[in-house]
Short mmCIF file of C-alpha atoms and ligand atoms in Angstrom, two decimals:
data_model
loop_
_atom_site.label_atom_id
_atom_site.label_comp_id
_atom_site.label_asym_id
_atom_site.label_seq_id
_atom_site.Cartn_x
_atom_site.Cartn_y
_atom_site.Cartn_z
CA MET X 1 2.77 -19.39 -8.95
CA LYS X 2 4.56 -20.30 -5.83
CA LYS X 3 2.67 -20.11 -2.55
CA ALA X 4 3.98 -19.77 0.92
CA MET X 5 3.06 -18.00 4.21
CA THR X 6 5.58 -15.30 3.99
CA LEU X 7 4.05 -12.69 6.25
CA THR X 8 7.23 -10.57 6.86
CA TYR X 9 10.33 -9.89 4.84
CA GLU X 10 13.12 -7.22 4.91
CA THR X 11 13.79 -4.82 2.05
CA GLY X 12 15.99 -1.70 2.17
CA GLY X 13 16.47 -2.21 6.03
CA ASN X 14 12.62 -1.82 6.56
CA LEU X 15 10.26 -4.52 7.53
CA TYR X 16 7.44 -5.39 5.19
CA LEU X 17 4.26 -6.94 6.15
CA ASN X 18 2.42 -9.21 3.68
CA VAL X 19 -1.23 -8.76 5.00
CA THR X 20 -3.19 -9.75 1.86
CA ASN X 21 -3.02 -10.72 -1.85
CA GLN X 22 -6.26 -9.00 -2.64
CA CYS X 23 -6.42 -6.06 -4.94
CA PRO X 24 -8.94 -4.34 -7.09
CA CYS X 25 -6.36 -3.15 -9.60
CA ALA X 26 -4.07 -4.52 -12.15
CA CYS X 27 -1.30 -1.81 -12.46
CA VAL X 28 0.77 -2.25 -15.52
CA PHE X 29 3.87 -2.04 -13.46
CA CYS X 30 2.73 -4.53 -10.70
CA ILE X 31 5.64 -6.50 -9.57
CA ARG X 32 3.26 -9.45 -9.17
CA LYS X 33 2.93 -9.85 -12.86
CA ASN X 34 6.69 -10.96 -13.18
CA ASP X 35 7.61 -12.74 -9.93
CA ASP X 36 6.22 -14.58 -7.00
CA GLY X 37 8.07 -12.29 -4.51
CA ALA X 38 9.57 -8.93 -4.17
CA TYR X 39 13.10 -7.80 -4.11
CA GLY X 40 14.50 -11.40 -3.55
CA SER X 41 11.93 -12.32 -0.87
CA ASP X 42 10.37 -15.71 -0.30
CA PRO X 43 7.05 -16.26 -2.37
CA LEU X 44 4.60 -13.64 -1.34
CA TRP X 45 1.42 -15.40 -2.90
CA LEU X 46 -0.28 -16.61 0.29
CA GLU X 47 -1.75 -19.99 0.93
CA HIS X 48 -4.55 -18.14 2.63
CA GLU X 49 -5.12 -14.62 4.13
CA PRO X 50 -3.33 -14.49 7.41
CA THR X 51 -5.07 -14.31 10.68
CA MET X 52 -4.19 -11.90 13.45
CA GLU X 53 -2.75 -14.76 15.44
CA GLU X 54 -0.50 -15.70 12.40
CA MET X 55 0.76 -11.93 11.80
CA ARG X 56 1.39 -11.70 15.51
CA SER X 57 3.45 -14.91 15.47
CA ALA X 58 5.36 -13.76 12.61
CA LEU X 59 6.21 -10.41 14.22
CA ALA X 60 7.23 -12.00 17.34
CA GLU X 61 10.25 -13.52 15.41
CA ARG X 62 11.37 -10.12 14.59
CA ASP X 63 13.30 -7.35 16.54
CA LEU X 64 10.81 -4.64 15.68
CA THR X 65 12.93 -2.00 17.27
CA LYS X 66 15.64 -2.41 14.61
CA TYR X 67 13.66 -1.33 11.60
CA PRO X 68 13.40 2.43 10.52
CA GLU X 69 10.01 1.63 9.05
CA ILE X 70 7.33 -1.18 9.36
CA VAL X 71 5.74 -1.12 6.04
CA PHE X 72 1.98 -2.49 5.54
CA CYS X 73 2.12 -3.51 1.93
CA GLY X 74 1.06 -7.07 0.94
CA TYR X 75 1.45 -8.64 -2.17
CA GLY X 76 -1.89 -6.80 -2.75
CA GLU X 77 -3.54 -3.97 -1.44
CA PRO X 78 -3.36 -3.72 2.40
CA THR X 79 -6.62 -1.61 2.82
CA MET X 80 -8.61 -4.47 1.27
CA ARG X 81 -8.36 -5.47 4.98
CA LEU X 82 -8.95 -2.22 6.44
CA ASP X 83 -10.23 -3.38 9.99
CA PHE X 84 -7.67 -6.01 10.00
CA ILE X 85 -4.59 -3.77 9.40
CA LEU X 86 -5.86 -1.03 11.76
CA GLU X 87 -6.10 -3.57 14.50
CA LEU X 88 -2.59 -5.04 13.66
CA ALA X 89 -1.04 -1.39 13.52
CA ALA X 90 -2.65 -0.69 17.14
CA TYR X 91 -1.05 -3.98 18.10
CA ILE X 92 2.38 -3.09 16.80
CA ARG X 93 2.25 0.37 18.60
CA GLU X 94 1.33 -1.49 21.70
CA VAL X 95 4.38 -3.94 21.51
CA CYS X 96 6.84 -1.41 19.92
CA PRO X 97 5.71 2.10 20.76
CA SER X 98 8.94 3.46 18.87
CA ALA X 99 7.93 1.81 15.49
CA VAL X 100 7.22 4.05 12.76
CA LEU X 101 4.52 2.68 10.55
CA ARG X 102 4.07 3.36 6.89
CA ILE X 103 1.29 2.01 4.67
CA ASN X 104 1.56 1.58 0.74
CA THR X 105 -1.70 2.03 -0.71
CA ASN X 106 -3.76 2.60 -3.90
CA GLY X 107 -5.89 5.15 -1.84
CA LEU X 108 -9.16 3.66 -3.19
CA THR X 109 -10.45 2.12 -0.07
CA GLU X 110 -13.54 4.16 -0.15
CA LEU X 111 -14.52 2.52 -3.47
CA TYR X 112 -14.32 -1.01 -2.17
CA TYR X 113 -14.91 -0.77 1.43
CA PRO X 114 -18.27 1.25 1.68
CA GLU X 115 -18.68 0.00 5.23
CA ALA X 116 -16.02 2.71 6.06
CA ASN X 117 -18.84 5.40 5.20
CA GLY X 118 -16.28 7.85 4.03
CA THR X 119 -13.96 7.45 7.10
CA ALA X 120 -11.30 5.11 5.74
CA ALA X 121 -8.75 7.76 4.85
CA GLU X 122 -9.12 9.44 8.26
CA ARG X 123 -8.65 6.20 10.18
CA VAL X 124 -5.57 5.28 8.10
CA ALA X 125 -4.17 8.49 8.74
CA LYS X 126 -4.67 8.27 12.33
CA ALA X 127 -3.10 4.79 12.44
CA PHE X 128 0.03 5.34 10.44
CA ASP X 129 2.77 7.81 10.58
CA LYS X 130 3.33 7.56 6.76
CA VAL X 131 0.99 6.97 3.92
CA SER X 132 2.49 6.25 0.48
CA ILE X 133 -0.24 6.54 -2.23
CA SER X 134 -0.05 5.40 -5.88
CA LEU X 135 -0.70 8.52 -7.82
CA ASN X 136 0.24 6.74 -11.10
CA GLY X 137 -0.51 9.72 -13.41
CA GLY X 138 -1.62 13.40 -13.31
CA ASN X 139 -5.04 12.80 -14.77
CA SER X 140 -7.94 10.42 -14.83
CA GLU X 141 -7.23 9.05 -18.27
CA VAL X 142 -3.48 8.18 -17.48
CA TYR X 143 -4.33 6.84 -14.23
CA ASN X 144 -6.94 4.43 -15.50
CA ARG X 145 -4.46 3.27 -18.15
CA VAL X 146 -1.84 2.60 -15.62
CA THR X 147 -3.78 1.36 -12.69
CA ARG X 148 -6.46 -0.42 -14.49
CA PRO X 149 -8.97 -0.51 -11.58
CA LYS X 150 -11.33 -3.51 -11.88
CA GLY X 151 -15.06 -3.24 -11.49
CA LEU X 152 -14.94 0.27 -9.74
CA PRO X 153 -16.59 3.47 -10.61
CA ASP X 154 -14.86 5.62 -13.06
CA ASN X 155 -14.12 8.18 -10.26
CA ALA X 156 -11.07 6.27 -9.21
CA PHE X 157 -8.68 8.98 -9.63
CA ALA X 158 -10.84 11.71 -7.97
CA THR X 159 -11.25 9.16 -5.01
CA MET X 160 -7.77 8.51 -4.71
CA LEU X 161 -6.91 12.30 -4.65
CA ASP X 162 -9.40 12.81 -1.85
CA PHE X 163 -8.00 10.09 0.03
CA ALA X 164 -4.66 11.77 -0.03
CA LYS X 165 -6.02 15.18 0.85
CA THR X 166 -7.73 13.70 3.91
CA CYS X 167 -4.50 12.14 4.87
CA LYS X 168 -2.70 15.30 4.55
CA ALA X 169 -5.25 17.08 6.44
CA GLN X 170 -4.89 14.88 9.43
CA GLY X 171 -1.12 15.91 9.79
CA THR X 172 0.08 12.43 8.36
CA ASP X 173 3.26 12.45 6.27
CA VAL X 174 1.98 11.67 2.80
CA VAL X 175 3.81 10.72 -0.33
CA PHE X 176 2.71 10.08 -3.86
CA THR X 177 4.44 7.75 -6.31
CA VAL X 178 4.66 7.30 -9.96
CA VAL X 179 6.54 4.50 -11.80
CA ASP X 180 8.32 5.57 -14.92
CA VAL X 181 6.22 3.62 -17.19
CA ILE X 182 4.54 6.92 -18.25
CA SER X 183 6.08 9.53 -20.57
CA ALA X 184 8.16 12.40 -19.41
CA GLU X 185 5.16 14.74 -20.15
CA GLU X 186 2.85 12.46 -18.17
CA ILE X 187 5.27 12.48 -15.00
CA ALA X 188 5.47 16.24 -15.40
CA GLU X 189 1.78 16.37 -15.23
CA ALA X 190 1.70 14.00 -12.21
CA GLN X 191 4.41 16.30 -10.50
CA ALA X 192 2.14 19.29 -10.99
CA GLN X 193 -0.68 17.57 -9.60
CA ALA X 194 1.36 16.49 -6.45
CA ASP X 195 2.68 20.02 -6.27
CA ALA X 196 -0.84 21.42 -6.21
CA LEU X 197 -1.67 19.37 -3.31
CA GLY X 198 1.55 20.08 -1.54
CA ILE X 199 2.45 16.44 -1.49
CA VAL X 200 5.87 15.06 -2.36
CA LEU X 201 6.18 12.84 -5.36
CA HIS X 202 8.56 9.97 -5.59
CA ILE X 203 9.43 8.63 -9.19
CA ARG X 204 10.23 5.12 -9.02
CA ALA X 205 12.06 3.08 -11.83
CA TYR X 206 10.09 0.09 -13.28
CA ILE X 207 11.39 -3.09 -11.98
CA GLN X 208 10.95 -5.84 -14.77
S1 SF4 N 301 -2.46 -1.62 -6.37
FE1 SF4 N 301 -0.47 -2.52 -5.81
S2 SF4 N 301 -0.78 -4.80 -5.79
FE2 SF4 N 301 -2.53 -3.78 -6.81
S3 SF4 N 301 -2.12 -4.11 -8.94
FE3 SF4 N 301 -1.39 -2.11 -8.39
S4 SF4 N 301 0.80 -2.28 -7.84
FE4 SF4 N 301 -0.19 -4.31 -7.91
#
């Protein structure tokens, strides 16, 4: 495993922020299983979790105005550092008011961030313009098989759906994603789940 302090990287014209390697899941499609980076980036395994100073320094090397989206991602789950990312998002808004901020999340924050007291989704929704949530399946059984949440209560699927509903209720642009590691029938079920909540579903191709 190669390590580096790659805190920002470009993909598809957007700027991605690597804020943490922590994650409570082990998704079967996770890019981290097969690589040290993403889409040709430098290694994204971090020598240590970045400080706010380090993130600000890395951002200062970029022209933030040129990116359609600035994406909080990680080589991990960004909301594992909820307070950190909310502070960082506020900082980017301060230095680049035109920035469109997106977060890619598993939506399980309430399960591993009890300090949030049920406010995590609302706080995320208010801090970001777009929230992309891993739906991963149309029911709890498929979800657990694909996401493999570690040491979390077995209400992970319901918690993730509640997170999405709260974000949508805040008026934030919410999308769900599934990766095509599940069957066509299971994708159809995921689509029905997304439709029921009025949330767009993006179906992503699995990348080896
Ligand atoms: S939530 Fe994201 S980082 Fe975590 S295992 Fe799944 S794909 Fe990988």
